[in-house]
Amino acid sequence: MTSLAGLADGVFAWIQPGGESGVSNAGVVVDDDGLTIIDTLMVRSQWEPFAAAVAELDLPVKRVLLTHAHIDHVGGTQAFRNAMVLGSPATSDLLDQPMPVDAYKAFMSAFAEEFDDLAELGTRPVSHIIDDAAQLTPRIELLPASGHTAGDVMALVADCDVLFAGDLCFFGVTPLAFQGDPATWADVLDAVADLADVIVPGHGPIGSATEVRELQAYLRHCVAGTIPPGPWDAWAERAERDPINIEKAAMLRTGDDGIPPSMLKAIGLS
Ligand SMILES: [Zn+2]
């Protein structure tokens, strides 16, 4: 069973094993005024135990930071009803759209039965837009970026050298760039590798600069169009995601920012 893992004084990670589609990580940081939650998981069976563990800390939840708009990070916002919700402009725009429930069911069929509950509950809108780097609390620095999506935000806790990278980092799991830009993403990872010793990814186990460099090399191979043998041979979800990432990079080179046909197929739209 997943539990809150202490990374440093008042800094916790919630790491869901596997890290496949719909199975993401979250974090908690304690400041003097209360808690900041970093991402909220997806369906009730995931965020209820997380919210219960957070409640046991017995401190007010002041802030929810959404690293990006994907449903496996924003689905549990209703579990933290009194907190301000922080996200990028792109995250805010996406949360204002109707939830594409049928696509979620097709793409993450393991959770199909829980999406109706999620659709009924809905997600909370972003209340505070993050469009520039900012010191959110004495402990947390917000760092906007892009690459996985058009509006990624990372949270750096410099006093203990921990970075919550959101989906700019996938460790042990193949990244998914259907709404991103593999070339930009690979470039951004140069900075990410230097930000902190301990890196909490959006999916997979906690890692460090070593895993960031492996991810960067994989993404550069996607941009080049062929993926040679490498550490990624042990990653989950290669068969489905390699074609999506390669197609996306090739489409962007021709100026096409659309969803790759292989992704449309994966979500049941072709
Ligand atoms: Zn994502």
PDB file of C-alpha atoms and ligand atoms in Angstrom:
ATOM      1  CA  MET A   1       0.000   0.000   0.000  1.00  0.00           C
ATOM      2  CA  THR A   2       1.216   3.432  -0.844  1.00  0.00           C
ATOM      3  CA  SER A   3       2.146   5.704   2.053  1.00  0.00           C
ATOM      4  CA  LEU A   4       3.602   9.170   2.580  1.00  0.00           C
ATOM      5  CA  ALA A   5       7.370   8.746   2.301  1.00  0.00           C
ATOM      6  CA  GLY A   6       9.411  11.340   4.180  1.00  0.00           C
ATOM      7  CA  LEU A   7      12.191  12.761   1.958  1.00  0.00           C
ATOM      8  CA  ALA A   8      13.311  15.477   4.400  1.00  0.00           C
ATOM      9  CA  ASP A   9      11.889  17.380   7.363  1.00  0.00           C
ATOM     10  CA  GLY A  10       8.319  18.232   6.309  1.00  0.00           C
ATOM     11  CA  VAL A  11       8.700  16.995   2.727  1.00  0.00           C
ATOM     12  CA  PHE A  12       6.832  13.885   1.616  1.00  0.00           C
ATOM     13  CA  ALA A  13       6.280  11.952  -1.612  1.00  0.00           C
ATOM     14  CA  TRP A  14       3.351   9.686  -2.467  1.00  0.00           C
ATOM     15  CA  ILE A  15       4.743   7.242  -5.017  1.00  0.00           C
ATOM     16  CA  GLN A  16       2.250   4.913  -6.701  1.00  0.00           C
ATOM     17  CA  PRO A  17       4.041   1.764  -7.882  1.00  0.00           C
ATOM     18  CA  GLY A  18       4.046   0.956 -11.605  1.00  0.00           C
ATOM     19  CA  GLY A  19       3.729   4.495 -12.908  1.00  0.00           C
ATOM     20  CA  GLU A  20       1.752   3.519 -16.002  1.00  0.00           C
ATOM     21  CA  SER A  21      -1.024   5.659 -17.517  1.00  0.00           C
ATOM     22  CA  GLY A  22      -3.268   6.915 -14.740  1.00  0.00           C
ATOM     23  CA  VAL A  23      -0.829   5.895 -11.984  1.00  0.00           C
ATOM     24  CA  SER A  24       1.016   9.051 -10.951  1.00  0.00           C
ATOM     25  CA  ASN A  25       2.849  10.526  -7.949  1.00  0.00           C
ATOM     26  CA  ALA A  26       2.059  13.396  -5.588  1.00  0.00           C
ATOM     27  CA  GLY A  27       3.869  15.368  -2.910  1.00  0.00           C
ATOM     28  CA  VAL A  28       3.354  17.314   0.310  1.00  0.00           C
ATOM     29  CA  VAL A  29       5.472  20.169   1.701  1.00  0.00           C
ATOM     30  CA  VAL A  30       5.034  21.630   5.180  1.00  0.00           C
ATOM     31  CA  ASP A  31       5.481  25.388   5.677  1.00  0.00           C
ATOM     32  CA  ASP A  32       4.774  27.383   8.849  1.00  0.00           C
ATOM     33  CA  ASP A  33       1.244  28.269   7.706  1.00  0.00           C
ATOM     34  CA  GLY A  34       0.279  24.771   6.563  1.00  0.00           C
ATOM     35  CA  LEU A  35       0.585  22.364   3.666  1.00  0.00           C
ATOM     36  CA  THR A  36       1.159  22.585  -0.055  1.00  0.00           C
ATOM     37  CA  ILE A  37      -0.057  19.568  -2.022  1.00  0.00           C
ATOM     38  CA  ILE A  38       1.715  18.909  -5.306  1.00  0.00           C
ATOM     39  CA  ASP A  39      -0.662  17.102  -7.693  1.00  0.00           C
ATOM     40  CA  THR A  40      -3.738  15.164  -6.664  1.00  0.00           C
ATOM     41  CA  LEU A  41      -3.732  11.774  -8.486  1.00  0.00           C
ATOM     42  CA  MET A  42      -6.735  10.736 -10.594  1.00  0.00           C
ATOM     43  CA  VAL A  43      -9.606   8.597  -9.300  1.00  0.00           C
ATOM     44  CA  ARG A  44     -11.193   8.213  -5.872  1.00  0.00           C
ATOM     45  CA  SER A  45      -9.480   4.887  -5.068  1.00  0.00           C
ATOM     46  CA  GLN A  46      -6.175   6.761  -5.429  1.00  0.00           C
ATOM     47  CA  TRP A  47      -6.828  10.157  -3.876  1.00  0.00           C
ATOM     48  CA  GLU A  48      -8.926   9.047  -0.915  1.00  0.00           C
ATOM     49  CA  PRO A  49      -6.027   7.203   0.761  1.00  0.00           C
ATOM     50  CA  PHE A  50      -3.687  10.074  -0.150  1.00  0.00           C
ATOM     51  CA  ALA A  51      -6.045  12.693   1.332  1.00  0.00           C
ATOM     52  CA  ALA A  52      -6.490  10.521   4.445  1.00  0.00           C
ATOM     53  CA  ALA A  53      -2.708  10.344   4.943  1.00  0.00           C
ATOM     54  CA  VAL A  54      -2.482  14.114   4.454  1.00  0.00           C
ATOM     55  CA  ALA A  55      -5.261  14.634   7.032  1.00  0.00           C
ATOM     56  CA  GLU A  56      -3.221  12.649   9.566  1.00  0.00           C
ATOM     57  CA  LEU A  57      -0.551  15.345   9.414  1.00  0.00           C
ATOM     58  CA  ASP A  58      -3.210  17.473  11.146  1.00  0.00           C
ATOM     59  CA  LEU A  59      -2.240  20.715   9.414  1.00  0.00           C
ATOM     60  CA  PRO A  60      -4.354  22.947   7.159  1.00  0.00           C
ATOM     61  CA  VAL A  61      -4.038  22.368   3.405  1.00  0.00           C
ATOM     62  CA  LYS A  62      -3.383  25.877   2.121  1.00  0.00           C
ATOM     63  CA  ARG A  63      -2.351  25.261  -1.468  1.00  0.00           C
ATOM     64  CA  VAL A  64      -2.696  22.712  -4.254  1.00  0.00           C
ATOM     65  CA  LEU A  65      -0.121  23.038  -7.026  1.00  0.00           C
ATOM     66  CA  LEU A  66      -1.011  21.305 -10.296  1.00  0.00           C
ATOM     67  CA  THR A  67       2.150  20.502 -12.287  1.00  0.00           C
ATOM     68  CA  HIS A  68       0.069  20.271 -15.493  1.00  0.00           C
ATOM     69  CA  ALA A  69      -3.473  19.566 -16.636  1.00  0.00           C
ATOM     70  CA  HIS A  70      -3.434  15.806 -17.277  1.00  0.00           C
ATOM     71  CA  ILE A  71      -6.258  14.052 -15.492  1.00  0.00           C
ATOM     72  CA  ASP A  72      -3.954  11.668 -13.593  1.00  0.00           C
ATOM     73  CA  HIS A  73      -2.598  14.742 -11.758  1.00  0.00           C
ATOM     74  CA  VAL A  74      -5.708  16.892 -11.352  1.00  0.00           C
ATOM     75  CA  GLY A  75      -8.480  14.340 -10.709  1.00  0.00           C
ATOM     76  CA  GLY A  76      -8.316  14.673  -6.913  1.00  0.00           C
ATOM     77  CA  THR A  77      -8.575  18.457  -6.555  1.00  0.00           C
ATOM     78  CA  GLN A  78     -12.001  18.115  -4.891  1.00  0.00           C
ATOM     79  CA  ALA A  79     -10.329  16.282  -2.000  1.00  0.00           C
ATOM     80  CA  PHE A  80      -8.773  19.601  -0.939  1.00  0.00           C
ATOM     81  CA  ARG A  81     -11.724  21.964  -1.066  1.00  0.00           C
ATOM     82  CA  ASN A  82     -10.389  24.859   0.989  1.00  0.00           C
ATOM     83  CA  ALA A  83      -7.016  25.210  -0.682  1.00  0.00           C
ATOM     84  CA  MET A  84      -6.098  27.691  -3.394  1.00  0.00           C
ATOM     85  CA  VAL A  85      -5.399  25.899  -6.694  1.00  0.00           C
ATOM     86  CA  LEU A  86      -2.280  26.965  -8.567  1.00  0.00           C
ATOM     87  CA  GLY A  87      -1.486  26.095 -12.176  1.00  0.00           C
ATOM     88  CA  SER A  88      -0.164  27.366 -15.496  1.00  0.00           C
ATOM     89  CA  PRO A  89      -2.411  29.230 -17.978  1.00  0.00           C
ATOM     90  CA  ALA A  90      -2.568  26.024 -20.057  1.00  0.00           C
ATOM     91  CA  THR A  91      -3.678  24.031 -17.010  1.00  0.00           C
ATOM     92  CA  SER A  92      -6.320  26.610 -16.196  1.00  0.00           C
ATOM     93  CA  ASP A  93      -7.669  26.553 -19.781  1.00  0.00           C
ATOM     94  CA  LEU A  94      -7.882  22.771 -19.834  1.00  0.00           C
ATOM     95  CA  LEU A  95      -9.669  22.509 -16.488  1.00  0.00           C
ATOM     96  CA  ASP A  96     -12.297  24.912 -17.844  1.00  0.00           C
ATOM     97  CA  GLN A  97     -13.141  22.463 -20.673  1.00  0.00           C
ATOM     98  CA  PRO A  98     -15.655  19.606 -20.382  1.00  0.00           C
ATOM     99  CA  MET A  99     -14.011  16.361 -19.245  1.00  0.00           C
ATOM    100  CA  PRO A 100     -13.464  13.933 -22.183  1.00  0.00           C
ATOM    101  CA  VAL A 101     -14.665  10.939 -20.199  1.00  0.00           C
ATOM    102  CA  ASP A 102     -14.957   8.518 -23.128  1.00  0.00           C
ATOM    103  CA  ALA A 103     -11.370   9.169 -24.199  1.00  0.00           C
ATOM    104  CA  TYR A 104     -10.175   8.569 -20.630  1.00  0.00           C
ATOM    105  CA  LYS A 105     -12.068   5.284 -20.488  1.00  0.00           C
ATOM    106  CA  ALA A 106     -10.532   4.144 -23.787  1.00  0.00           C
ATOM    107  CA  PHE A 107      -6.987   5.229 -22.904  1.00  0.00           C
ATOM    108  CA  MET A 108      -6.973   4.073 -19.263  1.00  0.00           C
ATOM    109  CA  SER A 109      -9.361   1.141 -19.348  1.00  0.00           C
ATOM    110  CA  ALA A 110      -8.096  -0.199 -15.992  1.00  0.00           C
ATOM    111  CA  PHE A 111      -9.921   2.739 -14.375  1.00  0.00           C
ATOM    112  CA  ALA A 112     -12.965   2.827 -16.685  1.00  0.00           C
ATOM    113  CA  GLU A 113     -15.408   2.112 -13.874  1.00  0.00           C
ATOM    114  CA  GLU A 114     -14.175   5.042 -11.810  1.00  0.00           C
ATOM    115  CA  PHE A 115     -14.384   7.765 -14.465  1.00  0.00           C
ATOM    116  CA  ASP A 116     -18.149   8.261 -14.159  1.00  0.00           C
ATOM    117  CA  ASP A 117     -17.654   9.076 -10.478  1.00  0.00           C
ATOM    118  CA  LEU A 118     -14.855  11.466 -11.427  1.00  0.00           C
ATOM    119  CA  ALA A 119     -16.963  13.136 -14.125  1.00  0.00           C
ATOM    120  CA  GLU A 120     -19.791  13.669 -11.648  1.00  0.00           C
ATOM    121  CA  LEU A 121     -17.447  15.070  -9.017  1.00  0.00           C
ATOM    122  CA  GLY A 122     -15.521  17.238 -11.488  1.00  0.00           C
ATOM    123  CA  THR A 123     -12.265  19.060 -10.883  1.00  0.00           C
ATOM    124  CA  ARG A 124     -11.737  22.411  -9.184  1.00  0.00           C
ATOM    125  CA  PRO A 125     -10.689  25.330 -11.414  1.00  0.00           C
ATOM    126  CA  VAL A 126      -7.295  26.999 -11.105  1.00  0.00           C
ATOM    127  CA  SER A 127      -7.692  29.957  -8.727  1.00  0.00           C
ATOM    128  CA  HIS A 128      -4.140  31.327  -9.059  1.00  0.00           C
ATOM    129  CA  ILE A 129      -2.274  31.379 -12.390  1.00  0.00           C
ATOM    130  CA  ILE A 130       1.475  30.690 -12.445  1.00  0.00           C
ATOM    131  CA  ASP A 131       3.010  32.308 -15.512  1.00  0.00           C
ATOM    132  CA  ASP A 132       6.452  33.144 -14.140  1.00  0.00           C
ATOM    133  CA  ALA A 133       8.946  31.730 -11.668  1.00  0.00           C
ATOM    134  CA  ALA A 134       7.807  32.617  -8.155  1.00  0.00           C
ATOM    135  CA  GLN A 135       8.588  31.955  -4.511  1.00  0.00           C
ATOM    136  CA  LEU A 136       5.275  30.387  -3.482  1.00  0.00           C
ATOM    137  CA  THR A 137       6.188  29.911   0.176  1.00  0.00           C
ATOM    138  CA  PRO A 138       9.409  30.327   2.173  1.00  0.00           C
ATOM    139  CA  ARG A 139      10.255  26.742   1.179  1.00  0.00           C
ATOM    140  CA  ILE A 140       8.782  26.317  -2.319  1.00  0.00           C
ATOM    141  CA  GLU A 141       9.949  27.899  -5.542  1.00  0.00           C
ATOM    142  CA  LEU A 142       7.724  27.454  -8.611  1.00  0.00           C
ATOM    143  CA  LEU A 143       9.464  26.953 -11.943  1.00  0.00           C
ATOM    144  CA  PRO A 144       7.326  27.075 -15.094  1.00  0.00           C
ATOM    145  CA  ALA A 145       8.563  25.134 -18.137  1.00  0.00           C
ATOM    146  CA  SER A 146       7.210  23.273 -21.127  1.00  0.00           C
ATOM    147  CA  GLY A 147       7.969  20.079 -23.003  1.00  0.00           C
ATOM    148  CA  HIS A 148       5.588  17.499 -21.573  1.00  0.00           C
ATOM    149  CA  THR A 149       2.746  19.985 -22.129  1.00  0.00           C
ATOM    150  CA  ALA A 150       2.599  23.678 -23.040  1.00  0.00           C
ATOM    151  CA  GLY A 151       2.244  24.552 -19.351  1.00  0.00           C
ATOM    152  CA  ASP A 152       4.347  22.490 -16.969  1.00  0.00           C
ATOM    153  CA  VAL A 153       5.279  23.758 -13.493  1.00  0.00           C
ATOM    154  CA  MET A 154       7.920  22.258 -11.195  1.00  0.00           C
ATOM    155  CA  ALA A 155       8.259  22.834  -7.443  1.00  0.00           C
ATOM    156  CA  LEU A 156      11.737  23.148  -5.940  1.00  0.00           C
ATOM    157  CA  VAL A 157      12.315  22.810  -2.203  1.00  0.00           C
ATOM    158  CA  ALA A 158      15.863  24.146  -2.173  1.00  0.00           C
ATOM    159  CA  ASP A 159      16.422  23.897   1.597  1.00  0.00           C
ATOM    160  CA  CYS A 160      16.476  20.101   1.317  1.00  0.00           C
ATOM    161  CA  ASP A 161      17.453  19.751  -2.365  1.00  0.00           C
ATOM    162  CA  VAL A 162      14.200  18.107  -3.505  1.00  0.00           C
ATOM    163  CA  LEU A 163      12.512  18.800  -6.855  1.00  0.00           C
ATOM    164  CA  PHE A 164       8.933  17.799  -7.653  1.00  0.00           C
ATOM    165  CA  ALA A 165       9.241  17.652 -11.440  1.00  0.00           C
ATOM    166  CA  GLY A 166       5.727  16.581 -12.424  1.00  0.00           C
ATOM    167  CA  ASP A 167       5.649  14.837 -15.792  1.00  0.00           C
ATOM    168  CA  LEU A 168       8.810  16.540 -17.006  1.00  0.00           C
ATOM    169  CA  CYS A 169      10.252  13.407 -15.387  1.00  0.00           C
ATOM    170  CA  PHE A 170       9.150   9.812 -15.956  1.00  0.00           C
ATOM    171  CA  PHE A 171      11.533   7.325 -14.312  1.00  0.00           C
ATOM    172  CA  GLY A 172      11.373   3.644 -15.264  1.00  0.00           C
ATOM    173  CA  VAL A 173       8.340   4.432 -17.416  1.00  0.00           C
ATOM    174  CA  THR A 174       8.342   5.597 -21.028  1.00  0.00           C
ATOM    175  CA  PRO A 175       7.428   9.306 -21.230  1.00  0.00           C
ATOM    176  CA  LEU A 176       4.403  10.396 -23.226  1.00  0.00           C
ATOM    177  CA  ALA A 177       4.682  13.532 -25.372  1.00  0.00           C
ATOM    178  CA  PHE A 178       1.358  13.528 -27.254  1.00  0.00           C
ATOM    179  CA  GLN A 179       0.658  17.097 -26.063  1.00  0.00           C
ATOM    180  CA  GLY A 180       4.286  18.091 -25.696  1.00  0.00           C
ATOM    181  CA  ASP A 181       7.407  18.709 -27.717  1.00  0.00           C
ATOM    182  CA  PRO A 182      10.105  16.028 -27.391  1.00  0.00           C
ATOM    183  CA  ALA A 183      12.879  18.361 -28.627  1.00  0.00           C
ATOM    184  CA  THR A 184      11.982  21.175 -26.208  1.00  0.00           C
ATOM    185  CA  TRP A 185      11.462  18.649 -23.440  1.00  0.00           C
ATOM    186  CA  ALA A 186      14.957  17.179 -23.939  1.00  0.00           C
ATOM    187  CA  ASP A 187      16.474  20.672 -23.813  1.00  0.00           C
ATOM    188  CA  VAL A 188      14.594  21.586 -20.614  1.00  0.00           C
ATOM    189  CA  LEU A 189      16.027  18.493 -18.933  1.00  0.00           C
ATOM    190  CA  ASP A 190      19.509  20.073 -18.981  1.00  0.00           C
ATOM    191  CA  ALA A 191      18.263  22.526 -16.354  1.00  0.00           C
ATOM    192  CA  VAL A 192      16.189  19.926 -14.504  1.00  0.00           C
ATOM    193  CA  ALA A 193      19.205  17.662 -13.979  1.00  0.00           C
ATOM    194  CA  ASP A 194      21.018  20.474 -12.155  1.00  0.00           C
ATOM    195  CA  LEU A 195      18.142  21.674  -9.966  1.00  0.00           C
ATOM    196  CA  ALA A 196      18.265  19.153  -7.098  1.00  0.00           C
ATOM    197  CA  ASP A 197      19.856  15.919  -5.923  1.00  0.00           C
ATOM    198  CA  VAL A 198      16.516  14.236  -5.230  1.00  0.00           C
ATOM    199  CA  ILE A 199      13.943  14.327  -8.025  1.00  0.00           C
ATOM    200  CA  VAL A 200      10.351  13.178  -7.586  1.00  0.00           C
ATOM    201  CA  PRO A 201       8.994  12.313 -11.049  1.00  0.00           C
ATOM    202  CA  GLY A 202       5.364  12.434 -12.122  1.00  0.00           C
ATOM    203  CA  HIS A 203       5.496   8.693 -12.765  1.00  0.00           C
ATOM    204  CA  GLY A 204       7.827   6.016 -11.388  1.00  0.00           C
ATOM    205  CA  PRO A 205      10.259   5.868  -8.457  1.00  0.00           C
ATOM    206  CA  ILE A 206      12.293   8.767  -7.046  1.00  0.00           C
ATOM    207  CA  GLY A 207      15.524   9.390  -8.942  1.00  0.00           C
ATOM    208  CA  SER A 208      18.327  11.822  -9.659  1.00  0.00           C
ATOM    209  CA  ALA A 209      20.264  13.448 -12.488  1.00  0.00           C
ATOM    210  CA  THR A 210      21.193   9.986 -13.804  1.00  0.00           C
ATOM    211  CA  GLU A 211      17.572   9.150 -14.612  1.00  0.00           C
ATOM    212  CA  VAL A 212      17.018  12.653 -16.037  1.00  0.00           C
ATOM    213  CA  ARG A 213      19.894  12.130 -18.489  1.00  0.00           C
ATOM    214  CA  GLU A 214      18.493   8.743 -19.557  1.00  0.00           C
ATOM    215  CA  LEU A 215      15.099  10.335 -20.214  1.00  0.00           C
ATOM    216  CA  GLN A 216      16.798  13.125 -22.168  1.00  0.00           C
ATOM    217  CA  ALA A 217      18.691  10.622 -24.339  1.00  0.00           C
ATOM    218  CA  TYR A 218      15.479   8.690 -25.051  1.00  0.00           C
ATOM    219  CA  LEU A 219      13.648  11.871 -26.104  1.00  0.00           C
ATOM    220  CA  ARG A 220      16.515  12.864 -28.414  1.00  0.00           C
ATOM    221  CA  HIS A 221      16.273   9.451 -30.081  1.00  0.00           C
ATOM    222  CA  CYS A 222      12.533  10.051 -30.555  1.00  0.00           C
ATOM    223  CA  VAL A 223      13.385  13.350 -32.278  1.00  0.00           C
ATOM    224  CA  ALA A 224      15.923  11.520 -34.466  1.00  0.00           C
ATOM    225  CA  GLY A 225      13.219   8.992 -35.374  1.00  0.00           C
ATOM    226  CA  THR A 226      14.800   5.715 -34.232  1.00  0.00           C
ATOM    227  CA  ILE A 227      15.464   4.383 -30.749  1.00  0.00           C
ATOM    228  CA  PRO A 228      18.554   2.187 -30.296  1.00  0.00           C
ATOM    229  CA  PRO A 229      18.965  -0.260 -27.391  1.00  0.00           C
ATOM    230  CA  GLY A 230      19.547   1.481 -24.051  1.00  0.00           C
ATOM    231  CA  PRO A 231      18.420   1.782 -20.428  1.00  0.00           C
ATOM    232  CA  TRP A 232      14.893   2.461 -21.744  1.00  0.00           C
ATOM    233  CA  ASP A 233      14.652  -1.186 -22.781  1.00  0.00           C
ATOM    234  CA  ALA A 234      13.562  -1.873 -19.174  1.00  0.00           C
ATOM    235  CA  TRP A 235      10.877   0.844 -19.162  1.00  0.00           C
ATOM    236  CA  ALA A 236       7.140   0.141 -19.122  1.00  0.00           C
ATOM    237  CA  GLU A 237       4.839   1.174 -21.997  1.00  0.00           C
ATOM    238  CA  ARG A 238       7.485   1.334 -24.740  1.00  0.00           C
ATOM    239  CA  ALA A 239       5.353  -0.402 -27.398  1.00  0.00           C
ATOM    240  CA  GLU A 240       2.477   2.065 -27.133  1.00  0.00           C
ATOM    241  CA  ARG A 241       4.437   5.256 -26.510  1.00  0.00           C
ATOM    242  CA  ASP A 242       7.472   5.042 -28.850  1.00  0.00           C
ATOM    243  CA  PRO A 243       5.336   5.584 -31.982  1.00  0.00           C
ATOM    244  CA  ILE A 244       3.410   8.441 -30.353  1.00  0.00           C
ATOM    245  CA  ASN A 245       6.581  10.255 -29.284  1.00  0.00           C
ATOM    246  CA  ILE A 246       8.321   9.745 -32.642  1.00  0.00           C
ATOM    247  CA  GLU A 247       5.226  10.850 -34.584  1.00  0.00           C
ATOM    248  CA  LYS A 248       4.782  13.928 -32.411  1.00  0.00           C
ATOM    249  CA  ALA A 249       8.387  15.049 -32.928  1.00  0.00           C
ATOM    250  CA  ALA A 250       8.095  14.532 -36.691  1.00  0.00           C
ATOM    251  CA  MET A 251       4.782  16.414 -36.867  1.00  0.00           C
ATOM    252  CA  LEU A 252       6.215  19.384 -34.954  1.00  0.00           C
ATOM    253  CA  ARG A 253       9.094  19.580 -37.437  1.00  0.00           C
ATOM    254  CA  THR A 254       6.530  20.206 -40.192  1.00  0.00           C
ATOM    255  CA  GLY A 255       4.694  22.787 -38.070  1.00  0.00           C
ATOM    256  CA  ASP A 256       1.808  20.473 -37.159  1.00  0.00           C
ATOM    257  CA  ASP A 257       0.926  20.818 -33.463  1.00  0.00           C
ATOM    258  CA  GLY A 258      -1.931  18.295 -33.627  1.00  0.00           C
ATOM    259  CA  ILE A 259      -2.427  15.056 -31.726  1.00  0.00           C
ATOM    260  CA  PRO A 260      -0.449  12.187 -33.321  1.00  0.00           C
ATOM    261  CA  PRO A 261      -2.646   9.610 -35.155  1.00  0.00           C
ATOM    262  CA  SER A 262      -1.173   6.844 -32.944  1.00  0.00           C
ATOM    263  CA  MET A 263      -2.454   8.716 -29.873  1.00  0.00           C
ATOM    264  CA  LEU A 264      -5.904   9.205 -31.415  1.00  0.00           C
ATOM    265  CA  LYS A 265      -5.972   5.454 -31.933  1.00  0.00           C
ATOM    266  CA  ALA A 266      -4.956   4.856 -28.294  1.00  0.00           C
ATOM    267  CA  ILE A 267      -7.846   7.020 -27.044  1.00  0.00           C
ATOM    268  CA  GLY A 268     -10.347   5.366 -29.357  1.00  0.00           C
ATOM    269  CA  LEU A 269     -10.835   8.271 -31.794  1.00  0.00           C
ATOM    270  CA  SER A 270      -9.663   6.591 -34.984  1.00  0.00           C
TER     271      SER A 270
HETATM  272 ZN    ZN B   1       1.124  14.185 -17.917  1.00  0.00          ZN
END
